[in-house]
Each structure stands twice: as structure tokens, then as C-alpha cells.
XYZ file of N, CA and C in Angstrom:
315
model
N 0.809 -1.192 0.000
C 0.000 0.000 0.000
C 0.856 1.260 0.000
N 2.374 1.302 0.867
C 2.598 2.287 0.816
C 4.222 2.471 0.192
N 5.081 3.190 -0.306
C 6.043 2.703 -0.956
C 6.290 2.619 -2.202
N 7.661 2.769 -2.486
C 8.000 2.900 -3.767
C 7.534 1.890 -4.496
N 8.021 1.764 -6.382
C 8.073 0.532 -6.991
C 8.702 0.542 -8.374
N 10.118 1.153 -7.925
C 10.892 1.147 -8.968
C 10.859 0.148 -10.401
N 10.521 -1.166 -9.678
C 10.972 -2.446 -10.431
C 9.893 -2.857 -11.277
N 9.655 -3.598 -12.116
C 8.150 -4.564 -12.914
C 8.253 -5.628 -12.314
N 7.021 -5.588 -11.848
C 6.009 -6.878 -10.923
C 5.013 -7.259 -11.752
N 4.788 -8.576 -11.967
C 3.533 -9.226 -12.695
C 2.532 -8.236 -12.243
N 1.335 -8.713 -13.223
C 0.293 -7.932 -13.349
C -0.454 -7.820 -11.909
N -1.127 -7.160 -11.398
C -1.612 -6.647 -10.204
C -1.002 -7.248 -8.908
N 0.620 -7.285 -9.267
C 1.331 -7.193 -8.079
C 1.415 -5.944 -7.687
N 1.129 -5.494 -6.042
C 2.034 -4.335 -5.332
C 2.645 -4.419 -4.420
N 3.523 -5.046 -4.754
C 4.601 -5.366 -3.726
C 5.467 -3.809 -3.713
N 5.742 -3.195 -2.665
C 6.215 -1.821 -2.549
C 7.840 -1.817 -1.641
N 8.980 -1.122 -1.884
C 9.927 -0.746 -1.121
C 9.240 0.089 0.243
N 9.940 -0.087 1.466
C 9.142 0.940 2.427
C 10.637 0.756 3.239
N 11.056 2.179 2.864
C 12.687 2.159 3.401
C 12.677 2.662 5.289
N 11.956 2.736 5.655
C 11.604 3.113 7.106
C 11.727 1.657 8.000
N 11.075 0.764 7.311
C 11.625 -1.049 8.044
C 12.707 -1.801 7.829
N 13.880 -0.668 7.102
C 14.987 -2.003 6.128
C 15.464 -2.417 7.274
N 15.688 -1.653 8.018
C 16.781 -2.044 9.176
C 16.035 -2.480 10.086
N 14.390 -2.719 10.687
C 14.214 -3.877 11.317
C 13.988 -4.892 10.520
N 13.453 -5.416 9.288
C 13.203 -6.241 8.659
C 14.362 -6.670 8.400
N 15.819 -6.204 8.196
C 17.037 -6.829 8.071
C 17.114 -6.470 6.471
N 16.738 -5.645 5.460
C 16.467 -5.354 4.381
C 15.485 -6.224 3.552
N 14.625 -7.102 4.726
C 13.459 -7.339 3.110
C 12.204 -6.785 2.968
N 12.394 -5.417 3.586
C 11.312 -4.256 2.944
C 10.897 -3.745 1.479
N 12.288 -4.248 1.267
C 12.794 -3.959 -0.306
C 11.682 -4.959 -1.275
N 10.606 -4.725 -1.009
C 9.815 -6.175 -0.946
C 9.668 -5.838 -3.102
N 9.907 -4.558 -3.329
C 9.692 -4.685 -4.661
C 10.692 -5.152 -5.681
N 11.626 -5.114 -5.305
C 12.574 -6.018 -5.958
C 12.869 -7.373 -5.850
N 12.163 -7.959 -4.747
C 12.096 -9.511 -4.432
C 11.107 -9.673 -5.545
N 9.592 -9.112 -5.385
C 8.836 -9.979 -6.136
C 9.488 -9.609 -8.262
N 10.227 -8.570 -8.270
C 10.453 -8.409 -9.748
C 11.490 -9.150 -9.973
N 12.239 -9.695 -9.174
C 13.689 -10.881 -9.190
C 13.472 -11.758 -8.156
N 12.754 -12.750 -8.107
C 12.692 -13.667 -6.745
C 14.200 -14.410 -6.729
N 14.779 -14.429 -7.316
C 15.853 -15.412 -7.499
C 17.238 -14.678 -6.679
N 16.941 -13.193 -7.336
C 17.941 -12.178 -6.678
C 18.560 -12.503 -5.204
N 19.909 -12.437 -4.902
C 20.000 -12.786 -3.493
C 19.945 -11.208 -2.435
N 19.828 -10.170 -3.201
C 20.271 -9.008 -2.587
C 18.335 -8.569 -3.431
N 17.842 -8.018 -2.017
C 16.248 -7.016 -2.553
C 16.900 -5.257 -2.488
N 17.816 -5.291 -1.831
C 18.269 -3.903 -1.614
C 19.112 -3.382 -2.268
N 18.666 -3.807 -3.697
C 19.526 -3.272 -4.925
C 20.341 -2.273 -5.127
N 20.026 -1.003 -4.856
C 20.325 0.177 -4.990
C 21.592 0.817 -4.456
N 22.411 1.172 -4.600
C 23.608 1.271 -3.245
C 23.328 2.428 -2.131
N 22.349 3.052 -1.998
C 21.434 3.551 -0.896
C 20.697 2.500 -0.126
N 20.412 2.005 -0.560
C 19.495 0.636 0.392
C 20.155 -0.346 0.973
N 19.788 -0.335 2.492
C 20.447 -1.038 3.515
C 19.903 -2.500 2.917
N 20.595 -3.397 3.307
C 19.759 -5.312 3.127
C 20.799 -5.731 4.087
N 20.425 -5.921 5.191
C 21.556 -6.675 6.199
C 21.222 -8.699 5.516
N 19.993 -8.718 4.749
C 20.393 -10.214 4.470
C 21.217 -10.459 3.389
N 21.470 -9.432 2.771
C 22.595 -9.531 1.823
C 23.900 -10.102 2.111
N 23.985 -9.053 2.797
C 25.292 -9.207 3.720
C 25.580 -10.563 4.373
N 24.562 -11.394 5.195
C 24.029 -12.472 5.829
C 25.272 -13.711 4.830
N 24.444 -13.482 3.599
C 24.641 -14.600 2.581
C 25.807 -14.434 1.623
N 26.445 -13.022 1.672
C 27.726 -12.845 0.968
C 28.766 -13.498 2.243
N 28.236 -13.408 3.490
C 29.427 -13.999 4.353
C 29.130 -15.453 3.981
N 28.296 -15.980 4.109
C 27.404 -17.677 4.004
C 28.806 -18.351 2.603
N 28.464 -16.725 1.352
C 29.237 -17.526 0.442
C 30.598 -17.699 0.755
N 31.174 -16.560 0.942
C 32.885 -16.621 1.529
C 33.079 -18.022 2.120
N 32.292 -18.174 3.419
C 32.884 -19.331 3.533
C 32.169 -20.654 3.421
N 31.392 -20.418 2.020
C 31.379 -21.852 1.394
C 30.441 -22.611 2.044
N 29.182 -21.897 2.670
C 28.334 -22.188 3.353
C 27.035 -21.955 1.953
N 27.557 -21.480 1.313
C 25.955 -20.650 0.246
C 27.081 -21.140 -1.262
N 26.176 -21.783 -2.079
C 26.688 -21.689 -3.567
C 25.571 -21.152 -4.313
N 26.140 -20.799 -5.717
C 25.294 -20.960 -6.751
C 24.593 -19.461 -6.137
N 24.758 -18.311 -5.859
C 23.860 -17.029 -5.358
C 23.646 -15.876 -6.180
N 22.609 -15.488 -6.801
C 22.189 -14.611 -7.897
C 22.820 -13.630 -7.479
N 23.539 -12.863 -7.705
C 23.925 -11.167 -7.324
C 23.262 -10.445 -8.289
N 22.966 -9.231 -8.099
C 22.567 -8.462 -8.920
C 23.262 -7.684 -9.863
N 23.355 -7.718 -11.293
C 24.416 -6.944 -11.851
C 23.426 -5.841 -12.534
N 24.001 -4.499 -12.862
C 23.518 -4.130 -13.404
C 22.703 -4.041 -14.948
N 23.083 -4.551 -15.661
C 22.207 -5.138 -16.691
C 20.893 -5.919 -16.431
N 20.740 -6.847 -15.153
C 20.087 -7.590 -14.723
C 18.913 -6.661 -13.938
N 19.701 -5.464 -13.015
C 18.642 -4.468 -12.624
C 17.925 -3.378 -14.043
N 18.719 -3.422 -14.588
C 18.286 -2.194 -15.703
C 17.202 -2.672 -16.788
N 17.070 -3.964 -16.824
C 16.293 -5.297 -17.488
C 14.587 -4.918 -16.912
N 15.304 -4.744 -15.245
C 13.814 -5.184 -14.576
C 13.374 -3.547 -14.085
N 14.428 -2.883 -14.470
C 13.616 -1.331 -13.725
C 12.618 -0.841 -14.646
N 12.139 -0.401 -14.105
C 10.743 0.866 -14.813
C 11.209 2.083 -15.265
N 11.147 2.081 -16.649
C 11.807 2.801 -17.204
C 10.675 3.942 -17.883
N 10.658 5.493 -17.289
C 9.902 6.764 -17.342
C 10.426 7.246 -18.908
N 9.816 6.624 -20.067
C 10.071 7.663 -21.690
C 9.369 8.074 -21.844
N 9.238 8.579 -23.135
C 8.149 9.387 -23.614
C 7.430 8.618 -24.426
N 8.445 7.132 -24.917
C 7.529 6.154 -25.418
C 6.064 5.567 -24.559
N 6.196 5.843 -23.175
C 5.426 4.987 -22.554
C 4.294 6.215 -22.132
N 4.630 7.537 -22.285
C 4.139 8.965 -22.045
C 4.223 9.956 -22.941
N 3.942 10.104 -24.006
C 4.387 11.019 -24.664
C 4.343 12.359 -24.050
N 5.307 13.080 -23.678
C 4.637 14.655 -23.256
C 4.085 15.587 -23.973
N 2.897 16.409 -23.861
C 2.119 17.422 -24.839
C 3.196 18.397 -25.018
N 2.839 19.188 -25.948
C 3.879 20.012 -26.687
C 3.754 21.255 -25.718
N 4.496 21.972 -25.718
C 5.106 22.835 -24.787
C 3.789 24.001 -24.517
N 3.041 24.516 -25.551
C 2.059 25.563 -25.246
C 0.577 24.467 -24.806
N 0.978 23.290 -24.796
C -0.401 22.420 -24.485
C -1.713 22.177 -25.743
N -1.065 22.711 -26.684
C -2.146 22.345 -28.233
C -1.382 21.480 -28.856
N -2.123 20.809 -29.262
C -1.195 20.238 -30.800
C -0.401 21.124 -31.879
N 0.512 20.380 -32.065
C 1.519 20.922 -33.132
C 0.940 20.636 -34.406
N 0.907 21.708 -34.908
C 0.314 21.577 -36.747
C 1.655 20.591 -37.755
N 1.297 19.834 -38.116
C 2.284 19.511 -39.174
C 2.845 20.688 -39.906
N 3.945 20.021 -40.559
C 4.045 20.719 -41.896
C 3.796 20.420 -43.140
N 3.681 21.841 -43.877
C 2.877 21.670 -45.106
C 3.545 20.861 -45.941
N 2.815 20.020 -46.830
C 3.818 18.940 -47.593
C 3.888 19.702 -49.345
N 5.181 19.655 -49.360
C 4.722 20.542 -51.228
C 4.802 19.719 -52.414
């Protein structure tokens, strides 16, 4: 209900970021990037966003306690972010009327 949603979530998902619980939840507030990458081992994508379970499971891997762990690379976030164009919005033209073509000769 309340919270960001940077990421694409299946259809009438709202799964929302709510950065006010990362740090009691241990970072899985980040709840909108879990449901747009469930596989992801890090929800606190962003390098502003706390995820203490990140952290949890990068130690797990070091020592060979955790294999095989999705990290997030950027291509992989830039895939799944929500991306604001003008393809998806066109903006109205600057005085708010339509623009007349031009005349064709």
C-alpha cells in the first residue's frame, strides 16, 4: 500500500519498497525487488538501500556455506527497472495544443 516501486512486478502485483523497516526487517522491505527478481540474493539493490540479508549470505558464500547465489548486476537491474520515456508517455507540446504539421509541397 505504501512505498515505492521502482521495479516490474507481474500484473496486479504491489509489492512496494518501504525504506523506514529495512533495518528492522534486516532489508526485506525492499519487498519490490524480491517480487520483480525472486531469485535475486540481494532485494536492496540500490547502493542507498540497507539489506543486512545480503550481507548475511555474501558472508554464508565466503565461507562456502551458500553456492550458486544470484547477485545483482547491473544489466540484470536495468532489465527489470521501470523505465519513465516518452515512449510509454508522450509529453504534450510545450504551449499544451497540438503541433500543426508541416505543409507537404
Amino acid at each position: 500500500m505504501f512505498g515505492s516501486r521502482p521495479f516490474t512486478t507481474r500484473l496486479h502485483d504491489r509489492a512496494t519498497n518501504l525504506w523506514p523497516l529495512a533495518l528492522l526487517s534486516f532489508g526485506e522491505s525492499w519487498h519490490n525487488m524480491h517480487h520483480s527478481d525472486p531469485a535475486c540474493a540481494r532485494h536492496g539493490a540500490d547502493p542507498h538501500q540497507i539489506d543486512i540479508s545480503a550481507a548475511v549470505i555474501r558472508i554464508f558464500e565466503r565461507l562456502g556455506w551458500a553456492t550458486g547465489v544470484h547477485w545483482p548486476t547491473r544489466a540484470r537491474l536495468d532489465r527489470r527497472r521501470i523505465k519513465f520515456t516518452d515512449e510509454i508517455a508522450p509529453a504534450p507540446p510545450p504551449s499544451g495544443r497540438r503541433q500543426a504539421r508541416p505543409a507537404e509541397h
